[in-house]
mmCIF file of C-alpha atoms in Angstrom:
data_model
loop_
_atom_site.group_PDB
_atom_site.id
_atom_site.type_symbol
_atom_site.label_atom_id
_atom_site.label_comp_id
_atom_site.label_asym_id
_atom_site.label_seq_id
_atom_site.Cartn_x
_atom_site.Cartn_y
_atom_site.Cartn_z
ATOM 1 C CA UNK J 299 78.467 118.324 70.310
ATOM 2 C CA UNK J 300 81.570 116.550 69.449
ATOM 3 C CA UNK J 301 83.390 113.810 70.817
ATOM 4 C CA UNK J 302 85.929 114.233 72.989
ATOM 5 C CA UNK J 303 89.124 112.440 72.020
ATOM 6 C CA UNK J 304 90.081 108.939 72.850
ATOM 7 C CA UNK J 305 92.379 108.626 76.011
ATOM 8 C CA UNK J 306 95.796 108.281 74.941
ATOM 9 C CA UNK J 307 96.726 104.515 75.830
ATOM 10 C CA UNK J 308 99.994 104.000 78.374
ATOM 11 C CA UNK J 309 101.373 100.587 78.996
ATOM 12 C CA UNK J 310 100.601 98.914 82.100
ATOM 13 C CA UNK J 311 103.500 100.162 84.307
ATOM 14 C CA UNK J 312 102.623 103.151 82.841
ATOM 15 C CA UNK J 313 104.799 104.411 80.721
ATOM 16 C CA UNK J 314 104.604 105.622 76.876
ATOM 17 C CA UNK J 315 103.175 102.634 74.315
ATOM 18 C CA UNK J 316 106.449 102.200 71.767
ATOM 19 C CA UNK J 317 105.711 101.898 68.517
ATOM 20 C CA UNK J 318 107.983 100.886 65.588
ATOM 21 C CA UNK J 319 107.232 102.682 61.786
ATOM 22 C CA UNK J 320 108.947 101.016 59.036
ATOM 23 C CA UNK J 321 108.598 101.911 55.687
ATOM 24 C CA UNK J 322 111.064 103.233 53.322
ATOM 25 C CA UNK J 323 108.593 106.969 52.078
ATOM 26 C CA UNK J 324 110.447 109.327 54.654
ATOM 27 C CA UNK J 325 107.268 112.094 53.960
ATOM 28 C CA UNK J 326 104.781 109.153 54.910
ATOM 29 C CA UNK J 327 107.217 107.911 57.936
ATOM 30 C CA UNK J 328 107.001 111.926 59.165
ATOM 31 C CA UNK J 329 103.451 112.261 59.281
ATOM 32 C CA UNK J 330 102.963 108.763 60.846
ATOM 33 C CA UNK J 331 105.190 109.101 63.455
ATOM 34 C CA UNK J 332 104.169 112.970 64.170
ATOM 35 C CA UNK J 333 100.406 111.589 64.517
ATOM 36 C CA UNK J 334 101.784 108.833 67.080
ATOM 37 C CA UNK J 335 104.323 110.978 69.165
ATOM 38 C CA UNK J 336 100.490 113.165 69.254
ATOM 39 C CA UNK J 337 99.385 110.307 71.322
ATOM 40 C CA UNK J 338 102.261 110.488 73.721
ATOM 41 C CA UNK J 339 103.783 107.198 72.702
ATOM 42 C CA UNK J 340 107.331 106.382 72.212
ATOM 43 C CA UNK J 341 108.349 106.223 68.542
ATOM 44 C CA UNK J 342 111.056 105.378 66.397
ATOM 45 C CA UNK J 343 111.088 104.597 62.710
ATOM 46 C CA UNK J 344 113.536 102.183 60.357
ATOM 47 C CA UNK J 345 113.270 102.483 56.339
ATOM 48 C CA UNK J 346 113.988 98.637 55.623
ATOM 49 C CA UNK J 347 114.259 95.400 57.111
ATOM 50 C CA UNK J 348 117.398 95.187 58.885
ATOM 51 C CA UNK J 349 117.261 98.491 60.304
ATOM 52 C CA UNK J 350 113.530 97.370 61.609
ATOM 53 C CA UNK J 351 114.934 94.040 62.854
ATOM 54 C CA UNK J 352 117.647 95.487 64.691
ATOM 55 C CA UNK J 353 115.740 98.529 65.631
ATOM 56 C CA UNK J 354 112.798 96.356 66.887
ATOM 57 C CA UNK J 355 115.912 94.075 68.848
ATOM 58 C CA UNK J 356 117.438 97.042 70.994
ATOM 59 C CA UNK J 357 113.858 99.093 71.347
ATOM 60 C CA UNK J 358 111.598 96.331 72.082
ATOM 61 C CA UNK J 359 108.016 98.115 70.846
ATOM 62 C CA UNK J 360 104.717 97.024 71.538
ATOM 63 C CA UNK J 361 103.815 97.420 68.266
ATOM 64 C CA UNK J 362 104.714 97.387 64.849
ATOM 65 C CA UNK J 363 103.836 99.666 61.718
ATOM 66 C CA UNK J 364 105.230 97.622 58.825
ATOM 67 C CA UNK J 365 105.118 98.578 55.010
ATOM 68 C CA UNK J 366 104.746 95.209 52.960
ATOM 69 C CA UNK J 367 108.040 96.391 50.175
ATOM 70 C CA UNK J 368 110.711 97.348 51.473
ATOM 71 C CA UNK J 369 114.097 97.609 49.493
ATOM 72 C CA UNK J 370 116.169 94.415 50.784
ATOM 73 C CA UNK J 371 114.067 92.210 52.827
ATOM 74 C CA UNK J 372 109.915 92.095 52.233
ATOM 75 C CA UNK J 373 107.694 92.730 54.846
ATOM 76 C CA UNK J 374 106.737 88.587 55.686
ATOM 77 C CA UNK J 375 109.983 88.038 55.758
ATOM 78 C CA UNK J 376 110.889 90.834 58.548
ATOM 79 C CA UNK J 377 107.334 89.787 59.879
ATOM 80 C CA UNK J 378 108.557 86.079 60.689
ATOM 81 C CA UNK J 379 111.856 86.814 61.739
ATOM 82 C CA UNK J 380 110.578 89.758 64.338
ATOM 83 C CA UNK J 381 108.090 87.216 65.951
ATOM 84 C CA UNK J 382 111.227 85.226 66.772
ATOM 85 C CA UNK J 383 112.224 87.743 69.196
ATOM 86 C CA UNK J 384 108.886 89.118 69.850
ATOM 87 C CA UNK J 385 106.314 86.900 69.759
ATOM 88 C CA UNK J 386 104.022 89.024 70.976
ATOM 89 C CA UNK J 387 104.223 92.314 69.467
ATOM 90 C CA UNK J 388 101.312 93.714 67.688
ATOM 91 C CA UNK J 389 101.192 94.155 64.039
ATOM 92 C CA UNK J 390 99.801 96.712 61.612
ATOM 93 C CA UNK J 391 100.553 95.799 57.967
ATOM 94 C CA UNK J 392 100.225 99.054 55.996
ATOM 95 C CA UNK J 393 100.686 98.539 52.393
ATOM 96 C CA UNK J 394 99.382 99.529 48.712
ATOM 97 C CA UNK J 395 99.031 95.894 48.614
ATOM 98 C CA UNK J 396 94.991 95.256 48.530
ATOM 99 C CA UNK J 397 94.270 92.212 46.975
ATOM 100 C CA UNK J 398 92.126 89.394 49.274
ATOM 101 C CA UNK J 399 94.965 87.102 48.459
ATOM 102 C CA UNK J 400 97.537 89.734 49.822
ATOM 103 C CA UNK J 401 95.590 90.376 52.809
ATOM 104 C CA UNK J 402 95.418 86.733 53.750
ATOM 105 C CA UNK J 403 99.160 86.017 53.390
ATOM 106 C CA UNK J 404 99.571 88.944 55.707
ATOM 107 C CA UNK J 405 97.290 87.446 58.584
ATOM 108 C CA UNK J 406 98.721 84.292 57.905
ATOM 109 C CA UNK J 407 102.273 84.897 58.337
ATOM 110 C CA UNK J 408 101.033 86.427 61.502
ATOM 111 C CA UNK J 409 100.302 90.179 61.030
ATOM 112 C CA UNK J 410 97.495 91.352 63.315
ATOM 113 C CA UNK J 411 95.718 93.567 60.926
ATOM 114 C CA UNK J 412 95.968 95.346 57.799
ATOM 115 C CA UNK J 413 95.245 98.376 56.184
ATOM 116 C CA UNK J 414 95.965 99.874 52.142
ATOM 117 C CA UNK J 415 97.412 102.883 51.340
ATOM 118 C CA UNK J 416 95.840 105.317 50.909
ATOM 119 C CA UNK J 417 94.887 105.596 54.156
ATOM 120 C CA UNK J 418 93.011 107.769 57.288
ATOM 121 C CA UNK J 419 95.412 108.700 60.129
ATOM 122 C CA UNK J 420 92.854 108.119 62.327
ATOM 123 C CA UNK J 421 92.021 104.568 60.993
ATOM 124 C CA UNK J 422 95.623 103.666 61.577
ATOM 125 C CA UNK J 423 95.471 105.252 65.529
ATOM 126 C CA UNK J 424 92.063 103.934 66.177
ATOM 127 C CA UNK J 425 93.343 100.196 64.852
ATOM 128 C CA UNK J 426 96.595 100.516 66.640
ATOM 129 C CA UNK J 427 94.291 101.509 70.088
ATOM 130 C CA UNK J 428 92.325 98.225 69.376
ATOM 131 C CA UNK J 429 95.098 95.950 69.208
ATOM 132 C CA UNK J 430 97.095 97.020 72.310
ATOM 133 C CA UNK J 431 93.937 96.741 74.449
ATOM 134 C CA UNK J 432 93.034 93.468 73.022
ATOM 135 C CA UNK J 433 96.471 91.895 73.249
ATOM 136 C CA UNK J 434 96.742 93.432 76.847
ATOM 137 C CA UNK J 435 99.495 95.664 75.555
ATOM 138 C CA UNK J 436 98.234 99.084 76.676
ATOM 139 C CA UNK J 437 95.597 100.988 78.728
ATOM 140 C CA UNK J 438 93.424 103.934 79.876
ATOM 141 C CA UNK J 439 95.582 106.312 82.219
ATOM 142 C CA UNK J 440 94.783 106.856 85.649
ATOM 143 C CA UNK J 441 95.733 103.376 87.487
ATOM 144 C CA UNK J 442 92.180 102.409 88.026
ATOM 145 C CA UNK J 443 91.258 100.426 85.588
ATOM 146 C CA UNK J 444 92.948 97.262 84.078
ATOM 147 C CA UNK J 445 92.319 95.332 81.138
ATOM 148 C CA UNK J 446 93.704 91.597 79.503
ATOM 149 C CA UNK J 447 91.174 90.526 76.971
ATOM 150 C CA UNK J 448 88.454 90.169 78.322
ATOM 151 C CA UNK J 449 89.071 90.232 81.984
ATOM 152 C CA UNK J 450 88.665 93.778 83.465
ATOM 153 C CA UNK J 451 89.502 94.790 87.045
ATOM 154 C CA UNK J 452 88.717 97.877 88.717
ATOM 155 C CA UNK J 453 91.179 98.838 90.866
ATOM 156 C CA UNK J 454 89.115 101.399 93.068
ATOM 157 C CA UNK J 455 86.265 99.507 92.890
ATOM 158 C CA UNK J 456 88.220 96.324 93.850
ATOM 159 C CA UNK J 457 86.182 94.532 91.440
ATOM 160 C CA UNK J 458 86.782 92.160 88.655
ATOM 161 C CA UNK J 459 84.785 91.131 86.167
ATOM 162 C CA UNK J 460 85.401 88.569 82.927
ATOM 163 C CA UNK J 461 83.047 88.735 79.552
ATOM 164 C CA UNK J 462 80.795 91.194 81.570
ATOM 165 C CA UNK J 463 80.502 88.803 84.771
ATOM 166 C CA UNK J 464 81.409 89.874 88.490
ATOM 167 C CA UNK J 465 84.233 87.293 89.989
ATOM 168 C CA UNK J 466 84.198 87.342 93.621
ATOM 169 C CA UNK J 467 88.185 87.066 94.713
ATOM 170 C CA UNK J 468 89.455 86.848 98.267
ATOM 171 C CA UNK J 469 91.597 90.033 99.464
ATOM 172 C CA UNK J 470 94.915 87.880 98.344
ATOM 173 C CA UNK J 471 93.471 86.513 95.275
ATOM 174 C CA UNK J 472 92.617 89.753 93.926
ATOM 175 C CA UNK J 473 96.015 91.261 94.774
ATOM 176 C CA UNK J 474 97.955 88.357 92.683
ATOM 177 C CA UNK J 475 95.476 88.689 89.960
ATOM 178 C CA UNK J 476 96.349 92.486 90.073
ATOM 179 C CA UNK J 477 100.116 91.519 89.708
ATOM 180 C CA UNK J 478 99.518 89.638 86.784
ATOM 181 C CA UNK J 479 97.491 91.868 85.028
ATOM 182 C CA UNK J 480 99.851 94.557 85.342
ATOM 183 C CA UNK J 481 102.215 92.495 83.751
ATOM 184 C CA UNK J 482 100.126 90.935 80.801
ATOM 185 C CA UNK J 483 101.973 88.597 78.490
ATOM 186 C CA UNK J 484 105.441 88.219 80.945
ATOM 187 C CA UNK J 485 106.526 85.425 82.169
ATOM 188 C CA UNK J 486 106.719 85.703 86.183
ATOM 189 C CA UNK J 487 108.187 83.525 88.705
ATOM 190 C CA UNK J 488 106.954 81.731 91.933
ATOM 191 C CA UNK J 489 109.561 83.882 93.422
ATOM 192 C CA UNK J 490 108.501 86.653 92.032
ATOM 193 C CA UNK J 491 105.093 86.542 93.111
ATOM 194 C CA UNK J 492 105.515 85.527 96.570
ATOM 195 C CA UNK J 493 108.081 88.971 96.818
ATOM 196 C CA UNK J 494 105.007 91.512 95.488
ATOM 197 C CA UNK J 495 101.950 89.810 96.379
ATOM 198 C CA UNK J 496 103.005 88.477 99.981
ATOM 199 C CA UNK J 497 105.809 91.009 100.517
ATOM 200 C CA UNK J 498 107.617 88.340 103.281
ATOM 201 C CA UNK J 499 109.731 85.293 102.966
ATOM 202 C CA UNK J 500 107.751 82.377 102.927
ATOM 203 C CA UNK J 501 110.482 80.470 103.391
ATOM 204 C CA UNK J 502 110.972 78.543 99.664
ATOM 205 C CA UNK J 503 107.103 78.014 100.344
ATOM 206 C CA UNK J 504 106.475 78.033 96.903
ATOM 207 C CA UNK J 505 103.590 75.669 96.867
ATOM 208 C CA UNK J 506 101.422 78.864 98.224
ATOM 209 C CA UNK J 507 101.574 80.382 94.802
ATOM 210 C CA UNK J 508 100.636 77.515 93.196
ATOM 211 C CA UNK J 509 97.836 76.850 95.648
ATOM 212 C CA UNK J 510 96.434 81.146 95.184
ATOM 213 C CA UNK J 511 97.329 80.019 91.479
ATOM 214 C CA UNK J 512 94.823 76.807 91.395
ATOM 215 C CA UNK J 513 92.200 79.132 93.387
ATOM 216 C CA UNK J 514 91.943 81.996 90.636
ATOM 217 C CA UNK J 515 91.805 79.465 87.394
ATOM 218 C CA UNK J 516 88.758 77.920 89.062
ATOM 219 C CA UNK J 517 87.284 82.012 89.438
ATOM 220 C CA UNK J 518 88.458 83.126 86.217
ATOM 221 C CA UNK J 519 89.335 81.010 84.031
ATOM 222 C CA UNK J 520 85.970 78.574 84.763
ATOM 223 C CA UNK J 521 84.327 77.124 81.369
ATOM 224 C CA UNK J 522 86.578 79.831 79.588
ATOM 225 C CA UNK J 523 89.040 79.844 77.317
ATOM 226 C CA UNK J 524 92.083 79.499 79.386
ATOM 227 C CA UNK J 525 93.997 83.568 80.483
ATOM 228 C CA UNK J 526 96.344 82.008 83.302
ATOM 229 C CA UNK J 527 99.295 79.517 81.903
ATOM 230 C CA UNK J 528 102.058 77.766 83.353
ATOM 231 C CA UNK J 529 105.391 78.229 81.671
ATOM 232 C CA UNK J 530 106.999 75.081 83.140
ATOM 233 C CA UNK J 531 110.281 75.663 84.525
ATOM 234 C CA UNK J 532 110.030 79.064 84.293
ATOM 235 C CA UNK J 533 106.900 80.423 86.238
ATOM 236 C CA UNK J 534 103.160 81.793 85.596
ATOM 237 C CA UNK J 535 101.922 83.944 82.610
ATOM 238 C CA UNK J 536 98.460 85.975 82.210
ATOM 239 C CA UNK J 537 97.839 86.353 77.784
ATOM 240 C CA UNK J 538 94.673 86.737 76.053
ATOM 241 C CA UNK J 539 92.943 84.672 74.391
ATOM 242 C CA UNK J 540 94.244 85.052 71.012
ATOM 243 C CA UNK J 541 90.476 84.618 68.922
#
């Protein structure tokens, strides 16, 4: 009996995963971007770097398909100038490139993974898959089910867990921990916050986020490495752990 097919992947508000394809082979920029609109993701495609870095600029993707030569700029260099703008986006070096030196500058410079060319379609899909779940970029549809790393919460179920272990949140607790995780990796404000996960004016009472704040780091974040950060000035995060 055969497997049935992977669940295509949605971001956490739900809508279609965008992905980014930049290489300069039109044929291979076809078939890659045929095989990712197959997923039901968002897709557009630039054939060298200053296309990709103004591409990646206006369409914001949550990931990144980059060939390693491209005609004016190479692929590092588009690499390290994309992160300044998104410094979170996931990315999938595909190259002819295969040497274990190659690979490592690729990693270094801050690529996420790496695959040669020739390649498996479904190598590329199933590694793409892997690195928007891990990075808290994408997930399962349905609504039901969220997942940052390693910290999983079933929304049905009104359950979360973290590395396999049940976390016991109050009624309030689990509904900020909800808001965060639907919004993995963005910055969000005290004000923010007390609008969705109190729904009333608290009257500048800002100190009650910070207190629900203080309550869930000592439920989830407890002899871990650290998911919940404080951008000071600006507000509260939820990221992965990025080993």
């Amino acid at each position: 009996m055969e497997n049935p097919p992977p669940a295509a992947l949605r971001r956490p508000d739900g809508s279609p995963v965008r992905i980014l394809v930049v290489d300069d082979e039109p044929d291979l920029t076809e078939v890659l971007s045929g095989a990712l609109r197959s997923e039901g993701w968002d897709v557009r495609s630039a054939d060298d770097g200053t296309s990709a870095l103004d591409m990646a600029s206006a369409f914001q993707p949550d990931a990144v398909i980059l060939d390693w030569m491209l005609p004016d700029l190479d692929g590092l260099a588009v690499l390290r100038r994309m992160r300044a703008d998104l410094p979170h986006v996931c990315v999938l070096f595909l190259t002819a490139r295969d040497s274990v030196e190659d690979r490592i500058a690729g990693i270094t410079a801050g690529g996420d993974d790496y695959v040669t060319k020739p390649f498996s379609l479904e190598e590329v899909l199933a590694r793409l898959r892997g690195l928007l779940r891990r990075a808290g970029m994408a997930r399962e549809p349905g609504g039901n089910r969220l997942v940052v790393g390693d910290l999983v919460m079933d929304e049905d179920a009104m359950e979360v867990s973290r590395a396999g272990h049940l976390v016991d949140l109050s009624r309030t607790e689990f509904e900020l921990l909800r808001f965060l995780m639907r919004n993995p990796r963005r910055v969000l404000s005290k004000d923010q916050i007390l609008d969705r996960v109190w729904s009333y004016d608290f009257g500048g009472r800002a100190h009650i986020v910070e207190l629900y704040i203080s309550y869930l780091r000592k439920k989830i974040d407890a002899d871990r490495a650290p998911l919940i950060h404080t951008v000071r000035g600006a507000g509260y995060v939820l990221k992965p752990d990025p080993s």
